[in-house]
Amino acid sequence: MMKRYQSAGSMPRALHLGCGARRIPGWVNCDVARSEIDIDLSRGELPFETGAFDAVCSQHLIEHLHMTDELMPLLSEVYRCLAPKGEVWLSCPDMAKVCAGYLQDSGQSLVTDRQSRWPNYTTKGFPPSFIINDLFHQGGEHKNLFDFKLLSDVLEKTGFVEVTLRAEADLLD
């Protein structure tokens, strides 16, 4: 049985799913463990009232969930928990960017980008194209990669409208 949280005006109206160690001040920060509210997001159930949030964000979570059995039920729940005119901000590896990086320079720009964020990242002595395997599979953790068309389709199938592509920098702002 999942505990239900009622807002009663005291809970923030913004939800951060899959927060990991990153907490957004003034938001409800959720993850599977060691978060403000621990939730197994792969179950596709959220313990919040309908319309409880004006904003939901998630960074690098959706690619870890099975498309039909985990992600779509979760997105349906996110939709339920959103207030009218609420917004969802999602970021994940961009399949189009990954493919373009490979075609442009065999993945070197992708390696350089990753090393700017994780200085210890290495292709383990393999050519730069090795990063494509990391991005597609991440040691078996990734179950999906999305381009905008695929993610838009999934969002529309779970109730969302007015799906737009934005730069991840906009999300971080």
JSON list of C-alpha atoms in Angstrom, two decimals:
[
{"chain": "A", "resi": 1, "resn": "MET", "atom": "CA", "xyz": [0.00, 0.00, 0.00]},
{"chain": "A", "resi": 2, "resn": "MET", "atom": "CA", "xyz": [1.43, 3.37, -1.00]},
{"chain": "A", "resi": 3, "resn": "LYS", "atom": "CA", "xyz": [1.19, 6.29, 1.40]},
{"chain": "A", "resi": 4, "resn": "ARG", "atom": "CA", "xyz": [-0.70, 9.22, -0.13]},
{"chain": "A", "resi": 5, "resn": "TYR", "atom": "CA", "xyz": [0.57, 12.75, 0.43]},
{"chain": "A", "resi": 6, "resn": "GLN", "atom": "CA", "xyz": [-1.91, 15.57, 0.63]},
{"chain": "A", "resi": 7, "resn": "SER", "atom": "CA", "xyz": [-0.74, 19.06, -0.17]},
{"chain": "A", "resi": 8, "resn": "ALA", "atom": "CA", "xyz": [-2.87, 21.01, 2.32]},
{"chain": "A", "resi": 9, "resn": "GLY", "atom": "CA", "xyz": [-1.03, 24.07, 1.07]},
{"chain": "A", "resi": 10, "resn": "SER", "atom": "CA", "xyz": [2.23, 23.16, 2.83]},
{"chain": "A", "resi": 11, "resn": "MET", "atom": "CA", "xyz": [3.83, 20.98, 0.18]},
{"chain": "A", "resi": 12, "resn": "PRO", "atom": "CA", "xyz": [5.71, 22.74, -2.64]},
{"chain": "A", "resi": 13, "resn": "ARG", "atom": "CA", "xyz": [3.89, 22.83, -5.98]},
{"chain": "A", "resi": 14, "resn": "ALA", "atom": "CA", "xyz": [6.94, 21.62, -7.91]},
{"chain": "A", "resi": 15, "resn": "LEU", "atom": "CA", "xyz": [8.07, 18.00, -8.20]},
{"chain": "A", "resi": 16, "resn": "HIS", "atom": "CA", "xyz": [11.58, 16.75, -9.02]},
{"chain": "A", "resi": 17, "resn": "LEU", "atom": "CA", "xyz": [11.57, 13.07, -10.06]},
{"chain": "A", "resi": 18, "resn": "GLY", "atom": "CA", "xyz": [14.73, 10.96, -9.96]},
{"chain": "A", "resi": 19, "resn": "CYS", "atom": "CA", "xyz": [16.61, 13.62, -8.02]},
{"chain": "A", "resi": 20, "resn": "GLY", "atom": "CA", "xyz": [19.55, 11.45, -6.97]},
{"chain": "A", "resi": 21, "resn": "ALA", "atom": "CA", "xyz": [21.93, 13.59, -4.91]},
{"chain": "A", "resi": 22, "resn": "ARG", "atom": "CA", "xyz": [20.73, 16.81, -6.65]},
{"chain": "A", "resi": 23, "resn": "ARG", "atom": "CA", "xyz": [18.06, 18.57, -4.64]},
{"chain": "A", "resi": 24, "resn": "ILE", "atom": "CA", "xyz": [16.17, 21.56, -5.99]},
{"chain": "A", "resi": 25, "resn": "PRO", "atom": "CA", "xyz": [15.35, 23.92, -3.10]},
{"chain": "A", "resi": 26, "resn": "GLY", "atom": "CA", "xyz": [11.63, 24.58, -2.81]},
{"chain": "A", "resi": 27, "resn": "TRP", "atom": "CA", "xyz": [10.69, 21.44, -4.77]},
{"chain": "A", "resi": 28, "resn": "VAL", "atom": "CA", "xyz": [9.52, 17.99, -3.63]},
{"chain": "A", "resi": 29, "resn": "ASN", "atom": "CA", "xyz": [12.61, 15.87, -4.43]},
{"chain": "A", "resi": 30, "resn": "CYS", "atom": "CA", "xyz": [11.85, 12.18, -5.05]},
{"chain": "A", "resi": 31, "resn": "ASP", "atom": "CA", "xyz": [13.86, 9.13, -5.95]},
{"chain": "A", "resi": 32, "resn": "VAL", "atom": "CA", "xyz": [13.94, 5.44, -5.17]},
{"chain": "A", "resi": 33, "resn": "ALA", "atom": "CA", "xyz": [16.00, 5.96, -1.98]},
{"chain": "A", "resi": 34, "resn": "ARG", "atom": "CA", "xyz": [17.62, 8.64, 0.21]},
{"chain": "A", "resi": 35, "resn": "SER", "atom": "CA", "xyz": [15.30, 11.41, -0.98]},
{"chain": "A", "resi": 36, "resn": "GLU", "atom": "CA", "xyz": [12.65, 13.55, 0.68]},
{"chain": "A", "resi": 37, "resn": "ILE", "atom": "CA", "xyz": [9.98, 11.11, -0.50]},
{"chain": "A", "resi": 38, "resn": "ASP", "atom": "CA", "xyz": [11.25, 7.69, -1.57]},
{"chain": "A", "resi": 39, "resn": "ILE", "atom": "CA", "xyz": [9.24, 6.29, -4.50]},
{"chain": "A", "resi": 40, "resn": "ASP", "atom": "CA", "xyz": [9.96, 3.38, -6.82]},
{"chain": "A", "resi": 41, "resn": "LEU", "atom": "CA", "xyz": [9.26, 5.36, -9.99]},
{"chain": "A", "resi": 42, "resn": "SER", "atom": "CA", "xyz": [9.37, 2.19, -12.11]},
{"chain": "A", "resi": 43, "resn": "ARG", "atom": "CA", "xyz": [6.03, 1.15, -10.57]},
{"chain": "A", "resi": 44, "resn": "GLY", "atom": "CA", "xyz": [4.27, 3.97, -12.40]},
{"chain": "A", "resi": 45, "resn": "GLU", "atom": "CA", "xyz": [2.42, 5.22, -9.33]},
{"chain": "A", "resi": 46, "resn": "LEU", "atom": "CA", "xyz": [2.76, 8.58, -7.60]},
{"chain": "A", "resi": 47, "resn": "PRO", "atom": "CA", "xyz": [1.44, 9.18, -4.08]},
{"chain": "A", "resi": 48, "resn": "PHE", "atom": "CA", "xyz": [0.17, 12.70, -4.75]},
{"chain": "A", "resi": 49, "resn": "GLU", "atom": "CA", "xyz": [-3.22, 14.27, -5.25]},
{"chain": "A", "resi": 50, "resn": "THR", "atom": "CA", "xyz": [-4.58, 14.99, -8.70]},
{"chain": "A", "resi": 51, "resn": "GLY", "atom": "CA", "xyz": [-3.46, 18.47, -9.78]},
{"chain": "A", "resi": 52, "resn": "ALA", "atom": "CA", "xyz": [-0.98, 18.81, -6.90]},
{"chain": "A", "resi": 53, "resn": "PHE", "atom": "CA", "xyz": [1.88, 20.32, -8.96]},
{"chain": "A", "resi": 54, "resn": "ASP", "atom": "CA", "xyz": [2.39, 23.26, -11.30]},
{"chain": "A", "resi": 55, "resn": "ALA", "atom": "CA", "xyz": [5.76, 21.94, -12.48]},
{"chain": "A", "resi": 56, "resn": "VAL", "atom": "CA", "xyz": [7.51, 18.59, -12.73]},
{"chain": "A", "resi": 57, "resn": "CYS", "atom": "CA", "xyz": [11.08, 18.08, -13.84]},
{"chain": "A", "resi": 58, "resn": "SER", "atom": "CA", "xyz": [13.24, 15.05, -14.35]},
{"chain": "A", "resi": 59, "resn": "GLN", "atom": "CA", "xyz": [16.80, 14.83, -15.59]},
{"chain": "A", "resi": 60, "resn": "HIS", "atom": "CA", "xyz": [18.21, 11.60, -16.97]},
{"chain": "A", "resi": 61, "resn": "LEU", "atom": "CA", "xyz": [15.56, 9.30, -15.55]},
{"chain": "A", "resi": 62, "resn": "ILE", "atom": "CA", "xyz": [13.24, 8.39, -18.42]},
{"chain": "A", "resi": 63, "resn": "GLU", "atom": "CA", "xyz": [15.88, 6.50, -20.39]},
{"chain": "A", "resi": 64, "resn": "HIS", "atom": "CA", "xyz": [16.20, 4.05, -17.46]},
{"chain": "A", "resi": 65, "resn": "LEU", "atom": "CA", "xyz": [12.54, 2.95, -17.55]},
{"chain": "A", "resi": 66, "resn": "HIS", "atom": "CA", "xyz": [10.99, 0.32, -19.82]},
{"chain": "A", "resi": 67, "resn": "MET", "atom": "CA", "xyz": [8.88, 2.22, -22.36]},
{"chain": "A", "resi": 68, "resn": "THR", "atom": "CA", "xyz": [5.47, 0.56, -22.04]},
{"chain": "A", "resi": 69, "resn": "ASP", "atom": "CA", "xyz": [5.63, -1.12, -18.63]},
{"chain": "A", "resi": 70, "resn": "GLU", "atom": "CA", "xyz": [7.27, 1.64, -16.57]},
{"chain": "A", "resi": 71, "resn": "LEU", "atom": "CA", "xyz": [7.69, 4.95, -18.39]},
{"chain": "A", "resi": 72, "resn": "MET", "atom": "CA", "xyz": [4.23, 5.35, -19.90]},
{"chain": "A", "resi": 73, "resn": "PRO", "atom": "CA", "xyz": [2.43, 4.54, -16.63]},
{"chain": "A", "resi": 74, "resn": "LEU", "atom": "CA", "xyz": [4.71, 7.01, -14.81]},
{"chain": "A", "resi": 75, "resn": "LEU", "atom": "CA", "xyz": [4.06, 9.75, -17.37]},
{"chain": "A", "resi": 76, "resn": "SER", "atom": "CA", "xyz": [0.31, 9.12, -17.08]},
{"chain": "A", "resi": 77, "resn": "GLU", "atom": "CA", "xyz": [0.65, 9.61, -13.33]},
{"chain": "A", "resi": 78, "resn": "VAL", "atom": "CA", "xyz": [2.69, 12.78, -13.84]},
{"chain": "A", "resi": 79, "resn": "TYR", "atom": "CA", "xyz": [-0.08, 14.07, -16.09]},
{"chain": "A", "resi": 80, "resn": "ARG", "atom": "CA", "xyz": [-2.67, 13.27, -13.41]},
{"chain": "A", "resi": 81, "resn": "CYS", "atom": "CA", "xyz": [-0.67, 15.07, -10.74]},
{"chain": "A", "resi": 82, "resn": "LEU", "atom": "CA", "xyz": [-0.23, 18.22, -12.86]},
{"chain": "A", "resi": 83, "resn": "ALA", "atom": "CA", "xyz": [-2.50, 21.20, -12.38]},
{"chain": "A", "resi": 84, "resn": "PRO", "atom": "CA", "xyz": [-4.15, 22.60, -15.50]},
{"chain": "A", "resi": 85, "resn": "LYS", "atom": "CA", "xyz": [-1.53, 24.51, -17.51]},
{"chain": "A", "resi": 86, "resn": "GLY", "atom": "CA", "xyz": [1.22, 22.76, -15.53]},
{"chain": "A", "resi": 87, "resn": "GLU", "atom": "CA", "xyz": [4.56, 22.10, -17.21]},
{"chain": "A", "resi": 88, "resn": "VAL", "atom": "CA", "xyz": [6.82, 19.07, -17.40]},
{"chain": "A", "resi": 89, "resn": "TRP", "atom": "CA", "xyz": [10.52, 19.46, -18.15]},
{"chain": "A", "resi": 90, "resn": "LEU", "atom": "CA", "xyz": [12.39, 16.29, -19.15]},
{"chain": "A", "resi": 91, "resn": "SER", "atom": "CA", "xyz": [15.99, 15.82, -20.18]},
{"chain": "A", "resi": 92, "resn": "CYS", "atom": "CA", "xyz": [17.66, 12.68, -21.43]},
{"chain": "A", "resi": 93, "resn": "PRO", "atom": "CA", "xyz": [20.34, 11.66, -23.91]},
{"chain": "A", "resi": 94, "resn": "ASP", "atom": "CA", "xyz": [19.28, 12.93, -27.33]},
{"chain": "A", "resi": 95, "resn": "MET", "atom": "CA", "xyz": [19.50, 10.18, -29.93]},
{"chain": "A", "resi": 96, "resn": "ALA", "atom": "CA", "xyz": [19.66, 12.75, -32.75]},
{"chain": "A", "resi": 97, "resn": "LYS", "atom": "CA", "xyz": [22.57, 14.57, -31.08]},
{"chain": "A", "resi": 98, "resn": "VAL", "atom": "CA", "xyz": [24.38, 11.27, -30.46]},
{"chain": "A", "resi": 99, "resn": "CYS", "atom": "CA", "xyz": [23.98, 10.19, -34.08]},
{"chain": "A", "resi": 100, "resn": "ALA", "atom": "CA", "xyz": [25.01, 13.63, -35.39]},
{"chain": "A", "resi": 101, "resn": "GLY", "atom": "CA", "xyz": [28.11, 13.57, -33.14]},
{"chain": "A", "resi": 102, "resn": "TYR", "atom": "CA", "xyz": [29.07, 10.20, -34.51]},
{"chain": "A", "resi": 103, "resn": "LEU", "atom": "CA", "xyz": [28.62, 11.32, -38.11]},
{"chain": "A", "resi": 104, "resn": "GLN", "atom": "CA", "xyz": [30.42, 14.62, -37.50]},
{"chain": "A", "resi": 105, "resn": "ASP", "atom": "CA", "xyz": [33.62, 13.37, -35.92]},
{"chain": "A", "resi": 106, "resn": "SER", "atom": "CA", "xyz": [33.18, 9.71, -34.93]},
{"chain": "A", "resi": 107, "resn": "GLY", "atom": "CA", "xyz": [32.06, 10.81, -31.45]},
{"chain": "A", "resi": 108, "resn": "GLN", "atom": "CA", "xyz": [35.03, 12.96, -30.42]},
{"chain": "A", "resi": 109, "resn": "SER", "atom": "CA", "xyz": [32.79, 15.98, -29.67]},
{"chain": "A", "resi": 110, "resn": "LEU", "atom": "CA", "xyz": [30.62, 13.73, -27.48]},
{"chain": "A", "resi": 111, "resn": "VAL", "atom": "CA", "xyz": [33.71, 12.51, -25.59]},
{"chain": "A", "resi": 112, "resn": "THR", "atom": "CA", "xyz": [34.90, 16.11, -25.13]},
{"chain": "A", "resi": 113, "resn": "ASP", "atom": "CA", "xyz": [31.47, 17.15, -23.84]},
{"chain": "A", "resi": 114, "resn": "ARG", "atom": "CA", "xyz": [31.32, 14.24, -21.40]},
{"chain": "A", "resi": 115, "resn": "GLN", "atom": "CA", "xyz": [34.85, 14.97, -20.15]},
{"chain": "A", "resi": 116, "resn": "SER", "atom": "CA", "xyz": [33.91, 18.61, -19.53]},
{"chain": "A", "resi": 117, "resn": "ARG", "atom": "CA", "xyz": [31.30, 17.34, -17.04]},
{"chain": "A", "resi": 118, "resn": "TRP", "atom": "CA", "xyz": [33.09, 14.18, -15.82]},
{"chain": "A", "resi": 119, "resn": "PRO", "atom": "CA", "xyz": [36.85, 14.78, -16.16]},
{"chain": "A", "resi": 120, "resn": "ASN", "atom": "CA", "xyz": [37.65, 11.12, -15.41]},
{"chain": "A", "resi": 121, "resn": "TYR", "atom": "CA", "xyz": [35.57, 9.80, -18.31]},
{"chain": "A", "resi": 122, "resn": "THR", "atom": "CA", "xyz": [37.57, 7.60, -20.66]},
{"chain": "A", "resi": 123, "resn": "THR", "atom": "CA", "xyz": [36.91, 5.47, -23.71]},
{"chain": "A", "resi": 124, "resn": "LYS", "atom": "CA", "xyz": [39.18, 2.87, -22.10]},
{"chain": "A", "resi": 125, "resn": "GLY", "atom": "CA", "xyz": [41.72, 3.12, -24.91]},
{"chain": "A", "resi": 126, "resn": "PHE", "atom": "CA", "xyz": [39.13, 2.58, -27.65]},
{"chain": "A", "resi": 127, "resn": "PRO", "atom": "CA", "xyz": [38.41, 5.11, -30.42]},
{"chain": "A", "resi": 128, "resn": "PRO", "atom": "CA", "xyz": [35.98, 7.98, -29.64]},
{"chain": "A", "resi": 129, "resn": "SER", "atom": "CA", "xyz": [33.12, 5.99, -31.20]},
{"chain": "A", "resi": 130, "resn": "PHE", "atom": "CA", "xyz": [33.16, 3.86, -28.01]},
{"chain": "A", "resi": 131, "resn": "ILE", "atom": "CA", "xyz": [31.07, 6.59, -26.34]},
{"chain": "A", "resi": 132, "resn": "ILE", "atom": "CA", "xyz": [28.11, 5.57, -28.51]},
{"chain": "A", "resi": 133, "resn": "ASN", "atom": "CA", "xyz": [28.00, 2.25, -26.63]},
{"chain": "A", "resi": 134, "resn": "ASP", "atom": "CA", "xyz": [28.13, 4.09, -23.30]},
{"chain": "A", "resi": 135, "resn": "LEU", "atom": "CA", "xyz": [25.29, 6.39, -24.30]},
{"chain": "A", "resi": 136, "resn": "PHE", "atom": "CA", "xyz": [23.10, 3.65, -25.79]},
{"chain": "A", "resi": 137, "resn": "HIS", "atom": "CA", "xyz": [23.67, 1.08, -23.05]},
{"chain": "A", "resi": 138, "resn": "GLN", "atom": "CA", "xyz": [25.34, 2.67, -20.00]},
{"chain": "A", "resi": 139, "resn": "GLY", "atom": "CA", "xyz": [26.29, -0.72, -18.61]},
{"chain": "A", "resi": 140, "resn": "GLY", "atom": "CA", "xyz": [22.79, -2.11, -19.15]},
{"chain": "A", "resi": 141, "resn": "GLU", "atom": "CA", "xyz": [21.08, 0.76, -17.32]},
{"chain": "A", "resi": 142, "resn": "HIS", "atom": "CA", "xyz": [19.58, 2.48, -20.37]},
{"chain": "A", "resi": 143, "resn": "LYS", "atom": "CA", "xyz": [16.41, 0.94, -21.73]},
{"chain": "A", "resi": 144, "resn": "ASN", "atom": "CA", "xyz": [15.57, 3.70, -24.24]},
{"chain": "A", "resi": 145, "resn": "LEU", "atom": "CA", "xyz": [17.12, 6.54, -26.15]},
{"chain": "A", "resi": 146, "resn": "PHE", "atom": "CA", "xyz": [14.85, 9.27, -27.45]},
{"chain": "A", "resi": 147, "resn": "ASP", "atom": "CA", "xyz": [14.77, 11.73, -30.25]},
{"chain": "A", "resi": 148, "resn": "PHE", "atom": "CA", "xyz": [12.18, 14.50, -30.12]},
{"chain": "A", "resi": 149, "resn": "LYS", "atom": "CA", "xyz": [9.69, 12.65, -32.33]},
{"chain": "A", "resi": 150, "resn": "LEU", "atom": "CA", "xyz": [9.72, 9.49, -30.20]},
{"chain": "A", "resi": 151, "resn": "LEU", "atom": "CA", "xyz": [9.50, 11.36, -26.89]},
{"chain": "A", "resi": 152, "resn": "SER", "atom": "CA", "xyz": [6.70, 13.58, -28.25]},
{"chain": "A", "resi": 153, "resn": "ASP", "atom": "CA", "xyz": [4.76, 10.49, -29.26]},
{"chain": "A", "resi": 154, "resn": "VAL", "atom": "CA", "xyz": [5.15, 8.92, -25.81]},
{"chain": "A", "resi": 155, "resn": "LEU", "atom": "CA", "xyz": [4.09, 12.16, -24.11]},
{"chain": "A", "resi": 156, "resn": "GLU", "atom": "CA", "xyz": [1.06, 12.61, -26.36]},
{"chain": "A", "resi": 157, "resn": "LYS", "atom": "CA", "xyz": [0.00, 8.99, -25.78]},
{"chain": "A", "resi": 158, "resn": "THR", "atom": "CA", "xyz": [0.01, 9.70, -22.02]},
{"chain": "A", "resi": 159, "resn": "GLY", "atom": "CA", "xyz": [-2.12, 12.84, -22.26]},
{"chain": "A", "resi": 160, "resn": "PHE", "atom": "CA", "xyz": [0.30, 15.71, -22.82]},
{"chain": "A", "resi": 161, "resn": "VAL", "atom": "CA", "xyz": [-0.29, 18.43, -25.41]},
{"chain": "A", "resi": 162, "resn": "GLU", "atom": "CA", "xyz": [1.86, 21.26, -26.73]},
{"chain": "A", "resi": 163, "resn": "VAL", "atom": "CA", "xyz": [5.09, 19.28, -26.55]},
{"chain": "A", "resi": 164, "resn": "THR", "atom": "CA", "xyz": [8.05, 21.50, -27.44]},
{"chain": "A", "resi": 165, "resn": "LEU", "atom": "CA", "xyz": [11.78, 20.93, -27.73]},
{"chain": "A", "resi": 166, "resn": "ARG", "atom": "CA", "xyz": [13.94, 23.11, -25.52]},
{"chain": "A", "resi": 167, "resn": "ALA", "atom": "CA", "xyz": [17.64, 23.21, -24.82]},
{"chain": "A", "resi": 168, "resn": "GLU", "atom": "CA", "xyz": [18.77, 21.49, -21.62]},
{"chain": "A", "resi": 169, "resn": "ALA", "atom": "CA", "xyz": [20.27, 24.84, -20.57]},
{"chain": "A", "resi": 170, "resn": "ASP", "atom": "CA", "xyz": [16.69, 26.17, -20.32]},
{"chain": "A", "resi": 171, "resn": "LEU", "atom": "CA", "xyz": [15.84, 23.38, -17.90]},
{"chain": "A", "resi": 172, "resn": "LEU", "atom": "CA", "xyz": [18.90, 24.09, -15.80]},
{"chain": "A", "resi": 173, "resn": "ASP", "atom": "CA", "xyz": [17.92, 27.78, -15.56]}
]
